[in-house]
Amino acid sequence: MGDSKSSTHRVAVLDQELCQPKKCGLECIIYCPVNKTGGECIVQSPEDGKAVISEELCTGCGICIKKCPFDAIVIVNLAKELGEDKIHQFGINTFRLYRLPSLRKGSVVGLLGRNGMGKTTIVDILAGNTKPNFGQYEKDLDWDEVLRKFQGTELKSHFEKISHGDLLVSIKPQHVYMIPKAFKGTARELLEKYNERNVLDDLVTNLDLKYALNRNVTQLSGGELQRLAVAIAASKESDYYFFDEPSSYNDVYQRLSVARVIRDLAKSGKSVMVVEHDITLLDYLSDYIHILYGEPGAYGITSGLQSTKVGINSFLEGFLPNENVRFRQKAFRFETTTTADDMVLDVPVARYTSISKSFPSFRLKVADGQIRKGEVLGIVGANALGKTTLMKMLAGVDKPDSGTLQIGAKISYKPQYLSQDYDGSVKSILSVAYEDEIEGSPIEDQILFPMGLKKLYEKTVKNLSGGELQKVAVAACLLRNADIYALDEPSAFLDAEDRIALAKFIQRYVRANEKSAIIIDHDVQLIDLMADSLIIFEGIPGLSGEASPPLSKEVGMNRFLRALSITYRRDESTGRPRVNKDDSRLDRSQKESGNYYYLKNT
Ligand code: SF4
């Protein structure tokens, strides 16, 4: 790969869905300078006519990237030594993974990085479902060859176990909504099937699954399915446990219970690995961190093992000091001030009196409040307390039983659950939301390019990943002509980097355009980054909910965390919020002083 004297090797990756040779005029082939001088650097595949790029002949000039109208090509030069660390590649011009993370008995190892960096490949390899090919995708290597490659590394014994068929693996998959499709019966029946460690009763209590036990899995909420999946994975007897995004659909309190169950597995001597995009949660549950960096969909590199604190701070910094690698140009910064009142105008765009709404088995009471111009109003609280009901009433989707909403402003609403039931492309769905052609419009510079959506224009909505669909839904919400943007769980399915970028973008957009936003989310870091004020939901989940008036962020978070009996401190170097360990010195002293959210003067 690359020429033998060069210090780099070439990575050329083609997005098969975006490459459309019938529509583009094959400009990559025409303009490639190697092709122009008679070489065959880019050719058409005889099977489907799509581009095939030779990594040996490619000089890395980047002309084809610019010429391709659909952004289908990625060409990157990587350090030659890294080629020695290639673990797997699926085929020509496809994704490749460099280096594997470590497994530590008795510890939780967290993986932190963007979607599309090889998480699934890592899990498949470490679980023994994919045999690493070290880039020789045309061969099926025998196990002796594979073991030779891991000679002298700590992973050798792990792969020996796999090669002998002795490795027991337990995986909590990402997509928990597949459970009702794969199993017919109650949660109890499913749990009893896998109760190999005889810990079912503890898991049911710790994960608050009591009310789910006798219900059919088809009747469970997203959060219950998530906790059920965690319980199943934790109840198996295995050597290696992997939890893929265990926080989704759960509120803060449930996220911490899930984290405790995962930590208990490690305490019992198991080897545990977790992918999690809620950074505060990952911080709480991991002992070590590997960062996955690279180019989404093109290549992923696993960093060296780091302590959790150093790893997360390096991730936010975008720089790995031990490896001298900068993987993001800009660092993510956290403001440690508690309010941004100077940015919020004292101009109400919506007001509401005390309102109430009743359902056959649930009652919601909301204290009066207002939404101001330039304000991002966060809504936090446990699940099943009526947060979405309030948002729907504010958005005019639902009506209160008593009380009035004076909302002259137009509201654009992004629901919690997103439908993928749309036959067209991303470009067309965004144009429908904008009520005009988006391509070439000023809105591209304002919203679509900063959100990284140009690359998705030609993709079909039905083929989008969860994270891509979420970004498109948030963009569609912002593109509608409105004064208030109401976003229900915008962080779901987004990776940590997209969450932070999105939070900062929404806040900037709202302030610069004198709009307002209402955000429901369970990711404390996201709320911390973007909210100017907070509505706190309290009550008995599933029975009755009570919403506070809008409170300052510090007062609101203190009240919310006091109810959960959790304290947060600030990391000294980055200012990010960190959960204190239960009953630690800081936890006790913050609780005594009533300062659950911020440690003042830090
Ligand atoms: Fe050809 Fe490589 Fe240049 Fe693309 S980057 S035009 S494949 S030489």
Coordinates of C-alpha atoms and ligand atoms in Angstrom, one line a residue:
M1 CA 0.0 0.0 0.0
G2 CA 1.4 3.4 -0.9
D3 CA 4.9 3.4 -2.4
S4 CA 7.5 1.5 -0.5
K5 CA 9.6 4.7 0.3
S6 CA 6.6 6.6 1.6
S7 CA 6.0 6.9 5.4
T8 CA 2.3 6.6 4.8
H9 CA -0.1 4.0 3.5
R10 CA -3.3 4.7 1.7
V11 CA -6.8 4.1 2.8
A12 CA -9.4 4.4 0.0
V13 CA -13.0 3.7 1.0
L14 CA -16.2 3.9 -1.2
D15 CA -19.7 4.4 0.2
Q16 CA -21.6 1.9 -1.9
E17 CA -25.0 3.6 -1.4
L18 CA -23.7 7.0 -2.3
C19 CA -21.7 5.9 -5.4
Q20 CA -24.2 6.3 -8.3
P21 CA -22.3 5.9 -11.6
K22 CA -25.4 6.2 -13.7
K23 CA -26.0 9.8 -12.4
C24 CA -22.5 11.3 -12.0
G25 CA -20.7 11.0 -15.3
L26 CA -17.8 9.0 -13.7
E27 CA -15.7 12.1 -13.0
C28 CA -13.5 10.4 -10.5
I29 CA -12.3 8.0 -13.3
I30 CA -11.9 10.8 -15.8
Y31 CA -10.0 13.2 -13.6
C32 CA -7.8 10.8 -11.6
P33 CA -4.2 11.9 -12.6
V34 CA -3.0 8.3 -12.4
N35 CA -5.7 7.3 -14.9
K36 CA -4.8 10.2 -17.1
T37 CA -1.3 8.9 -17.5
G38 CA -2.6 5.5 -18.5
G39 CA -2.8 3.8 -15.0
E40 CA -5.9 2.0 -13.8
C41 CA -6.2 3.6 -10.4
I42 CA -10.0 4.0 -10.5
V43 CA -12.0 1.6 -12.6
Q44 CA -15.6 0.5 -12.8
S45 CA -16.6 -2.7 -11.1
P46 CA -17.7 -5.2 -13.8
E47 CA -20.5 -6.3 -11.5
D48 CA -22.3 -3.1 -10.6
G49 CA -20.4 -0.3 -12.4
K50 CA -19.4 1.4 -9.1
A51 CA -15.8 2.8 -8.6
V52 CA -13.0 0.5 -7.5
I53 CA -9.9 2.3 -6.2
S54 CA -6.4 0.8 -6.2
E55 CA -4.7 1.7 -2.9
E56 CA -1.4 0.7 -4.4
L57 CA -1.6 3.1 -7.3
C58 CA -3.4 5.9 -5.6
T59 CA -1.1 8.9 -4.8
G60 CA -3.6 10.4 -2.3
C61 CA -4.0 13.7 -4.4
G62 CA -7.7 13.9 -3.3
I63 CA -9.0 15.0 -6.7
C64 CA -11.6 12.3 -6.9
I65 CA -13.0 13.3 -3.5
K66 CA -13.7 16.8 -4.8
K67 CA -15.0 15.6 -8.2
C68 CA -17.5 13.1 -6.7
P69 CA -20.9 15.0 -6.5
F70 CA -22.2 12.5 -3.9
D71 CA -19.3 12.5 -1.4
A72 CA -18.9 8.8 -1.9
I73 CA -15.1 8.6 -1.7
V74 CA -12.8 8.8 1.3
I75 CA -9.0 8.8 0.8
V76 CA -6.8 9.1 3.8
N77 CA -3.0 8.7 4.3
L78 CA -2.2 6.9 7.5
A79 CA 1.2 6.3 9.1
K80 CA 2.9 3.3 7.5
E81 CA 3.5 1.6 10.9
L82 CA -0.2 1.5 11.5
G83 CA -0.5 -0.9 8.6
E84 CA 1.2 -3.5 10.9
D85 CA -1.6 -3.0 13.4
K86 CA -4.5 -3.7 11.0
I87 CA -6.8 -6.2 12.6
H88 CA -9.6 -6.5 10.1
Q89 CA -10.9 -5.4 6.7
F90 CA -14.1 -6.6 5.1
G91 CA -13.1 -6.2 1.4
I92 CA -11.7 -3.8 -1.2
N93 CA -12.4 -0.1 -0.4
T94 CA -14.3 -0.9 2.7
F95 CA -13.9 -0.1 6.4
R96 CA -10.9 -1.4 8.3
L97 CA -10.0 -1.6 12.0
Y98 CA -6.6 -1.0 13.6
R99 CA -5.7 -2.4 17.0
L100 CA -8.0 -4.0 19.5
P101 CA -9.0 -2.9 23.0
S102 CA -7.8 -4.7 26.1
L103 CA -9.9 -7.0 28.3
R104 CA -9.3 -6.7 32.1
K105 CA -10.6 -9.3 34.5
G106 CA -12.5 -7.6 37.4
S107 CA -12.8 -4.3 35.5
V108 CA -15.1 -2.4 33.3
V109 CA -13.4 -1.2 30.1
G110 CA -15.3 1.6 28.3
L111 CA -15.1 2.3 24.6
L112 CA -15.7 5.9 23.7
G113 CA -15.9 7.2 20.1
R114 CA -18.0 8.1 17.2
N115 CA -20.5 5.8 15.6
G116 CA -19.0 4.0 12.5
M117 CA -15.5 3.6 14.1
G118 CA -15.7 -0.2 14.3
K119 CA -17.4 -0.9 17.6
T120 CA -19.5 -3.8 16.1
T121 CA -16.4 -5.2 14.4
I122 CA -14.5 -5.2 17.7
V123 CA -17.3 -7.0 19.5
D124 CA -17.7 -9.5 16.8
I125 CA -14.0 -10.3 16.8
L126 CA -13.7 -10.4 20.6
A127 CA -16.9 -12.6 20.9
G128 CA -15.4 -15.0 18.3
N129 CA -18.1 -14.3 15.7
T130 CA -15.6 -12.8 13.2
K131 CA -12.1 -14.2 12.7
P132 CA -9.6 -11.3 12.3
N133 CA -8.0 -11.3 8.8
F134 CA -5.4 -8.6 9.3
G135 CA -6.4 -7.0 6.0
Q136 CA -6.2 -10.2 4.0
Y137 CA -9.9 -10.2 3.2
E138 CA -9.6 -12.6 0.3
K139 CA -8.2 -15.3 2.6
D140 CA -9.7 -17.4 5.4
L141 CA -6.7 -17.6 7.8
D142 CA -6.4 -20.6 10.0
W143 CA -6.3 -20.2 13.7
D144 CA -2.6 -20.9 14.0
E145 CA -1.9 -17.9 11.8
V146 CA -4.3 -15.7 13.9
L147 CA -2.7 -16.9 17.2
R148 CA 0.8 -16.2 15.8
K149 CA -0.2 -12.6 15.2
F150 CA -1.3 -12.2 18.8
Q151 CA 1.9 -13.9 20.1
G152 CA 3.2 -12.0 23.1
T153 CA 0.1 -9.9 23.6
E154 CA -2.5 -10.1 26.4
L155 CA -5.2 -11.1 23.9
K156 CA -3.4 -14.4 23.0
S157 CA -5.1 -16.4 25.6
H158 CA -8.5 -14.9 24.7
F159 CA -8.1 -16.0 21.1
E160 CA -6.9 -19.4 22.2
K161 CA -10.1 -19.9 24.1
I162 CA -12.1 -18.8 21.0
S163 CA -10.1 -21.1 18.7
H164 CA -10.9 -24.1 21.1
G165 CA -14.6 -23.0 21.2
D166 CA -14.2 -22.5 25.0
L167 CA -15.0 -18.8 25.3
L168 CA -18.4 -18.0 26.9
V169 CA -19.7 -14.6 25.9
S170 CA -22.7 -12.5 27.0
I171 CA -23.7 -9.6 24.9
K172 CA -26.4 -6.9 25.6
P173 CA -27.2 -5.8 22.1
Q174 CA -27.8 -2.2 21.1
H175 CA -31.3 -2.7 19.6
V176 CA -33.4 -3.9 22.5
Y177 CA -36.7 -3.4 20.5
M178 CA -35.7 -6.6 18.7
I179 CA -36.5 -8.6 21.9
P180 CA -40.3 -8.8 21.3
K181 CA -39.6 -9.9 17.7
A182 CA -37.4 -12.8 18.8
F183 CA -39.3 -14.0 21.9
K184 CA -43.0 -14.5 22.7
G185 CA -43.8 -14.7 26.4
T186 CA -43.4 -12.7 29.6
A187 CA -40.3 -11.0 30.9
R188 CA -40.1 -13.6 33.7
E189 CA -40.1 -16.5 31.3
L190 CA -37.3 -14.9 29.3
L191 CA -35.2 -14.1 32.4
E192 CA -35.7 -17.6 33.8
K193 CA -34.3 -19.0 30.6
Y194 CA -30.9 -17.4 31.2
N195 CA -30.7 -17.4 35.0
E196 CA -27.3 -19.2 34.9
R197 CA -25.7 -17.2 37.8
N198 CA -28.8 -17.5 40.0
V199 CA -29.0 -13.7 40.5
L200 CA -32.4 -13.2 39.1
D201 CA -34.1 -11.8 42.2
D202 CA -31.3 -9.3 42.8
L203 CA -31.4 -8.1 39.2
V204 CA -35.2 -7.7 39.2
T205 CA -34.9 -5.5 42.4
N206 CA -31.9 -3.6 41.4
L207 CA -33.2 -2.9 37.9
D208 CA -36.7 -2.1 39.0
L209 CA -38.3 -4.8 36.8
K210 CA -40.9 -6.0 39.4
Y211 CA -43.8 -4.5 37.4
A212 CA -42.5 -5.8 34.1
L213 CA -42.0 -9.4 35.2
N214 CA -45.5 -10.8 34.5
R215 CA -46.1 -8.7 31.4
N216 CA -45.6 -9.9 27.8
V217 CA -42.4 -8.5 26.4
T218 CA -44.5 -6.9 23.6
Q219 CA -46.1 -4.6 26.3
L220 CA -42.9 -3.3 27.8
S221 CA -41.7 0.3 27.4
G222 CA -38.3 1.0 25.8
G223 CA -36.7 1.6 29.2
E224 CA -38.1 -1.7 30.6
L225 CA -36.9 -3.6 27.5
Q226 CA -33.4 -2.0 28.0
R227 CA -33.3 -3.0 31.7
L228 CA -34.6 -6.5 30.8
A229 CA -31.8 -6.9 28.2
V230 CA -29.2 -5.8 30.8
A231 CA -30.6 -8.3 33.3
I232 CA -30.5 -11.1 30.7
A233 CA -26.9 -10.3 29.8
A234 CA -25.8 -10.1 33.5
S235 CA -27.5 -13.3 34.5
K236 CA -25.5 -15.5 32.0
E237 CA -22.4 -17.3 33.2
S238 CA -19.6 -16.0 30.8
D239 CA -16.0 -15.0 30.5
Y240 CA -16.6 -11.8 28.7
Y241 CA -19.5 -9.4 29.0
F242 CA -20.3 -6.7 26.5
F243 CA -23.0 -4.0 27.0
D244 CA -23.8 -1.9 23.9
E245 CA -25.4 1.4 24.9
P246 CA -27.1 0.3 28.1
S247 CA -28.5 3.8 28.9
S248 CA -30.9 4.3 26.0
Y249 CA -34.5 4.9 26.9
N250 CA -33.7 5.1 30.7
D251 CA -33.9 8.1 33.0
V252 CA -30.9 9.2 35.1
Y253 CA -31.9 7.1 38.1
Q254 CA -32.4 4.0 35.9
R255 CA -29.1 4.7 34.1
L256 CA -27.3 4.6 37.4
S257 CA -28.9 1.4 38.5
V258 CA -27.8 -0.2 35.2
A259 CA -24.3 1.1 35.9
R260 CA -24.3 -0.5 39.3
V261 CA -25.3 -3.9 37.9
I262 CA -22.5 -3.7 35.4
R263 CA -20.0 -2.7 38.0
D264 CA -21.1 -5.5 40.3
L265 CA -20.3 -8.0 37.4
A266 CA -16.7 -6.6 37.3
K267 CA -16.5 -6.7 41.1
S268 CA -17.3 -10.4 40.9
G269 CA -14.1 -10.9 38.7
K270 CA -15.7 -10.8 35.3
S271 CA -14.2 -9.1 32.2
V272 CA -16.7 -6.3 31.1
M273 CA -16.7 -4.0 28.1
V274 CA -19.1 -1.2 27.6
V275 CA -20.0 1.2 24.7
E276 CA -21.8 4.2 26.0
H277 CA -22.4 7.7 24.6
D278 CA -23.6 9.3 27.8
I279 CA -20.3 10.5 29.0
T280 CA -21.3 11.1 32.7
L281 CA -22.6 7.5 32.8
L282 CA -19.5 6.1 31.1
D283 CA -17.4 8.0 33.6
Y284 CA -19.3 6.6 36.5
L285 CA -19.2 3.0 35.4
S286 CA -15.8 2.5 33.8
D287 CA -12.4 1.7 35.3
Y288 CA -10.5 2.2 32.0
I289 CA -11.2 3.8 28.6
H290 CA -10.2 3.2 25.1
I291 CA -10.9 5.9 22.6
L292 CA -12.0 4.9 19.1
Y293 CA -11.0 7.5 16.5
G294 CA -10.6 7.7 12.7
E295 CA -13.0 8.5 10.0
P296 CA -16.6 7.1 10.4
G297 CA -17.3 4.3 7.9
A298 CA -13.7 4.4 6.6
Y299 CA -11.3 3.4 9.3
G300 CA -11.2 3.1 13.1
I301 CA -8.2 3.0 15.4
T302 CA -8.3 1.9 19.1
S303 CA -6.2 4.1 21.3
G304 CA -4.1 2.7 24.2
L305 CA -5.7 1.9 27.5
Q306 CA -6.2 5.0 29.7
S307 CA -7.7 5.7 33.1
T308 CA -11.3 6.8 32.8
K309 CA -10.7 10.4 33.8
V310 CA -7.7 10.9 31.5
G311 CA -9.4 9.0 28.6
I312 CA -12.6 11.2 28.8
N313 CA -10.6 14.4 29.1
S314 CA -8.4 13.3 26.1
F315 CA -11.6 12.6 24.1
L316 CA -13.0 16.1 24.9
E317 CA -9.6 17.6 24.1
G318 CA -9.5 15.7 20.8
F319 CA -5.9 14.9 21.5
L320 CA -4.1 11.7 22.7
P321 CA -0.9 12.9 24.5
N322 CA 0.6 9.4 24.9
E323 CA 0.2 8.7 21.2
N324 CA 0.7 12.3 20.0
V325 CA -2.4 12.1 17.9
R326 CA -4.8 14.9 17.3
F327 CA -8.1 13.4 16.2
R328 CA -10.3 16.5 16.3
Q329 CA -9.2 20.1 15.5
K330 CA -11.2 21.7 18.3
A331 CA -11.5 20.8 21.9
F332 CA -15.0 20.7 23.5
R333 CA -15.2 23.2 26.3
F334 CA -17.7 23.4 29.2
E335 CA -18.7 26.7 30.7
T336 CA -18.8 26.5 34.4
T337 CA -21.1 29.4 34.9
T338 CA -24.6 28.4 35.9
T339 CA -26.7 30.8 33.9
A340 CA -26.6 32.7 30.7
D341 CA -29.2 35.3 31.6
D342 CA -27.5 38.0 29.5
M343 CA -28.1 35.9 26.4
V344 CA -31.8 35.3 27.2
L345 CA -34.1 38.3 26.4
D346 CA -36.8 39.2 28.9
V347 CA -39.4 38.8 26.2
P348 CA -41.9 36.0 26.8
V349 CA -42.9 34.1 23.6
A350 CA -45.3 31.8 25.4
R351 CA -47.0 31.8 28.8
Y352 CA -49.2 29.2 30.6
T353 CA -51.2 29.2 33.8
S354 CA -51.2 26.2 36.1
I355 CA -52.5 23.4 34.0
S356 CA -53.6 19.8 34.6
K357 CA -54.3 16.8 32.4
S358 CA -55.7 13.4 33.5
F359 CA -55.7 10.0 31.9
P360 CA -57.5 6.9 33.2
S361 CA -54.6 6.0 35.5
F362 CA -52.3 9.1 35.5
R363 CA -52.6 12.7 36.6
L364 CA -50.3 15.6 35.6
K365 CA -50.1 19.0 37.3
V366 CA -47.9 21.8 35.9
A367 CA -47.0 25.0 37.7
D368 CA -47.4 28.2 35.7
G369 CA -44.5 29.4 33.6
Q370 CA -43.2 31.1 30.5
I371 CA -40.7 30.7 27.7
R372 CA -38.5 33.6 26.8
K373 CA -36.8 34.6 23.6
G374 CA -33.3 33.2 23.2
E375 CA -33.9 30.7 26.0
V376 CA -33.2 27.0 26.0
L377 CA -35.6 25.4 28.6
G378 CA -34.5 22.0 29.7
I379 CA -37.0 19.4 31.0
V380 CA -35.7 16.7 33.3
G381 CA -37.2 14.1 35.6
A382 CA -37.7 10.3 35.9
N383 CA -39.5 8.5 33.1
A384 CA -43.4 8.2 33.1
L385 CA -44.0 11.5 34.9
G386 CA -45.6 13.3 32.0
K387 CA -42.7 15.2 30.4
T388 CA -43.7 14.3 26.9
T389 CA -47.4 15.1 27.7
L390 CA -46.4 18.7 28.7
M391 CA -44.3 19.1 25.6
K392 CA -47.2 17.9 23.4
M393 CA -49.5 20.4 25.1
L394 CA -47.0 23.2 24.6
A395 CA -46.7 22.1 21.0
G396 CA -50.5 22.1 20.5
V397 CA -50.6 18.4 19.8
D398 CA -52.5 17.7 23.0
K399 CA -54.9 19.9 25.1
P400 CA -55.0 20.4 28.9
D401 CA -58.1 19.6 31.0
S402 CA -57.8 22.8 32.9
G403 CA -55.6 26.0 32.7
T404 CA -54.7 28.0 29.6
L405 CA -51.7 28.2 27.3
Q406 CA -51.1 31.5 25.7
I407 CA -48.9 30.5 22.8
G408 CA -49.0 32.9 19.9
A409 CA -45.7 31.6 18.8
K410 CA -45.3 28.8 16.2
I411 CA -43.9 25.6 17.6
S412 CA -41.9 23.0 15.7
Y413 CA -42.0 19.6 17.5
K414 CA -39.6 16.7 17.2
P415 CA -41.2 13.6 18.8
Q416 CA -39.3 11.1 20.9
Y417 CA -40.0 8.1 18.6
L418 CA -39.0 8.7 15.0
S419 CA -40.6 7.1 12.1
Q420 CA -38.5 5.9 9.2
D421 CA -41.6 5.3 7.1
Y422 CA -40.6 7.7 4.3
D423 CA -39.7 6.5 0.8
G424 CA -37.6 9.4 -0.4
S425 CA -34.1 10.8 0.2
V426 CA -32.8 12.9 3.0
K427 CA -32.6 15.9 0.7
S428 CA -36.3 15.6 -0.2
I429 CA -37.5 15.1 3.4
L430 CA -35.5 18.2 4.5
S431 CA -36.9 20.2 1.5
V432 CA -40.4 19.3 2.6
A433 CA -39.7 20.6 6.2
Y434 CA -38.1 23.8 4.7
E435 CA -41.0 24.2 2.2
D436 CA -38.4 24.9 -0.5
E437 CA -35.4 23.3 -2.2
I438 CA -32.6 23.1 0.4
E439 CA -29.8 22.7 -2.1
G440 CA -28.2 26.0 -2.8
S441 CA -30.4 27.8 -0.1
P442 CA -28.8 29.9 2.7
I443 CA -30.2 27.4 5.2
E444 CA -27.4 25.0 4.1
D445 CA -24.7 27.2 5.7
Q446 CA -26.8 28.0 8.8
I447 CA -28.0 24.5 9.7
L448 CA -27.3 21.7 7.3
F449 CA -23.5 22.0 6.8
P450 CA -22.7 22.7 10.5
M451 CA -24.8 19.6 11.4
G452 CA -22.8 17.5 8.9
L453 CA -25.8 16.6 6.8
K454 CA -24.6 17.3 3.3
K455 CA -23.1 13.8 3.1
L456 CA -26.5 12.3 3.8
Y457 CA -28.5 14.2 1.1
E458 CA -28.6 11.3 -1.3
K459 CA -29.2 8.6 1.2
T460 CA -32.7 7.0 1.5
V461 CA -34.4 7.8 4.8
K462 CA -35.2 4.1 5.2
N463 CA -31.5 3.2 5.2
L464 CA -30.3 5.7 7.8
S465 CA -28.7 4.5 11.0
G466 CA -30.4 5.6 14.3
G467 CA -27.9 8.4 14.8
E468 CA -28.3 9.7 11.2
L469 CA -32.1 9.6 11.5
Q470 CA -32.0 11.6 14.8
K471 CA -29.8 14.3 13.2
V472 CA -32.1 14.5 10.2
A473 CA -35.2 14.8 12.5
V474 CA -33.6 17.5 14.6
A475 CA -32.6 19.4 11.4
A476 CA -36.1 19.0 10.0
C477 CA -37.5 20.5 13.2
L478 CA -35.1 23.5 13.0
L479 CA -35.9 24.0 9.3
R480 CA -39.6 24.6 9.9
N481 CA -40.7 28.1 10.2
A482 CA -41.2 28.5 14.0
D483 CA -40.4 30.5 17.1
I484 CA -40.0 27.7 19.5
Y485 CA -38.3 24.3 18.8
A486 CA -39.5 21.5 21.0
L487 CA -37.1 18.6 20.9
D488 CA -38.0 15.3 22.8
E489 CA -34.8 13.3 23.5
P490 CA -32.5 14.7 20.8
S491 CA -29.6 12.7 22.2
A492 CA -31.0 9.3 21.5
F493 CA -28.8 7.2 19.2
L494 CA -26.2 10.0 18.8
D495 CA -22.6 9.4 19.7
A496 CA -20.9 11.5 22.4
E497 CA -19.3 13.8 19.8
D498 CA -22.5 14.4 18.0
R499 CA -24.3 15.0 21.2
I500 CA -21.9 17.8 22.3
A501 CA -21.8 19.3 18.8
L502 CA -25.6 19.3 18.6
A503 CA -26.1 20.8 22.0
K504 CA -23.7 23.6 21.2
F505 CA -25.2 24.1 17.8
I506 CA -28.8 24.3 19.0
Q507 CA -27.9 26.8 21.7
R508 CA -26.0 29.0 19.3
Y509 CA -28.7 28.8 16.7
V510 CA -31.5 29.7 19.1
R511 CA -29.6 32.6 20.6
A512 CA -28.4 34.0 17.2
N513 CA -31.9 33.9 15.7
E514 CA -33.7 35.0 18.8
K515 CA -35.8 31.8 18.9
S516 CA -36.5 29.5 21.8
A517 CA -36.1 25.8 22.5
I518 CA -37.6 23.3 24.9
I519 CA -35.5 20.1 25.3
I520 CA -36.4 16.9 27.1
D521 CA -33.3 14.7 27.7
H522 CA -31.8 12.3 30.2
D523 CA -28.1 13.0 29.3
V524 CA -27.1 15.4 32.1
Q525 CA -24.1 16.6 30.2
L526 CA -26.2 17.6 27.3
I527 CA -28.7 19.5 29.5
D528 CA -25.8 21.1 31.4
L529 CA -24.3 22.3 28.1
M530 CA -27.4 23.8 26.5
A531 CA -30.1 24.6 29.1
D532 CA -30.5 28.2 30.5
S533 CA -33.3 27.1 32.8
L534 CA -35.1 23.9 33.9
I535 CA -38.5 22.5 34.6
I536 CA -38.2 19.6 37.1
F537 CA -40.7 16.7 37.1
E538 CA -41.4 14.9 40.3
G539 CA -44.0 12.4 41.4
I540 CA -44.8 8.7 41.2
P541 CA -43.8 7.3 37.8
G542 CA -46.9 5.9 35.9
L543 CA -49.3 7.4 38.5
S544 CA -48.9 11.1 39.0
G545 CA -46.5 13.8 37.9
E546 CA -45.9 17.4 39.0
A547 CA -43.9 19.9 37.0
S548 CA -42.1 22.9 38.6
P549 CA -42.2 26.4 37.2
P550 CA -39.0 27.1 35.1
L551 CA -36.1 27.4 37.5
S552 CA -32.5 28.6 37.2
K553 CA -30.3 25.7 36.1
E554 CA -28.5 25.5 39.4
V555 CA -31.6 25.6 41.5
G556 CA -33.3 23.1 39.2
M557 CA -30.5 20.6 39.0
N558 CA -30.0 20.8 42.8
R559 CA -33.7 19.9 43.3
F560 CA -33.6 17.2 40.7
L561 CA -30.4 15.5 42.0
R562 CA -31.5 15.9 45.7
A563 CA -34.6 13.8 44.8
L564 CA -32.4 11.2 43.2
S565 CA -29.8 11.4 46.1
I566 CA -27.0 11.9 43.6
T567 CA -24.3 14.6 43.7
Y568 CA -22.2 16.0 40.8
R569 CA -18.9 17.8 40.9
R570 CA -17.0 19.5 38.1
D571 CA -13.8 18.1 36.6
E572 CA -11.0 20.5 37.4
S573 CA -9.5 20.6 33.9
T574 CA -12.5 20.5 31.6
G575 CA -15.3 21.7 33.8
R576 CA -17.5 18.8 32.7
P577 CA -20.0 17.4 35.3
R578 CA -18.9 14.1 37.0
V579 CA -21.1 11.9 39.3
N580 CA -19.6 11.5 42.7
K581 CA -19.2 7.9 43.9
D582 CA -21.9 7.0 46.5
D583 CA -20.9 7.9 50.0
S584 CA -17.5 9.3 48.9
R585 CA -16.0 12.2 50.8
L586 CA -17.3 14.7 48.2
D587 CA -20.7 13.0 48.0
R588 CA -21.2 13.4 51.7
S589 CA -19.9 16.9 52.0
Q590 CA -22.0 18.2 49.0
K591 CA -25.1 16.5 50.5
E592 CA -24.5 18.1 53.9
S593 CA -24.2 21.6 52.3
G594 CA -27.2 21.0 50.0
N595 CA -25.0 21.5 47.0
Y596 CA -26.0 18.5 44.8
Y597 CA -25.0 19.9 41.4
Y598 CA -22.1 22.3 41.5
L599 CA -19.2 22.5 43.9
K600 CA -19.3 26.3 44.2
N601 CA -16.1 28.2 43.4
T602 CA -14.7 25.5 41.1
Ligands
SF4_1 FE1 -6.8 9.0 -8.2 FE2 -6.1 8.6 -5.7 FE3 -6.1 11.1 -6.7 FE4 -8.4 9.8 -6.2 S1 -6.9 10.4 -4.7 S2 -7.9 11.0 -8.0 S3 -7.9 7.7 -6.7 S4 -4.8 9.3 -7.3

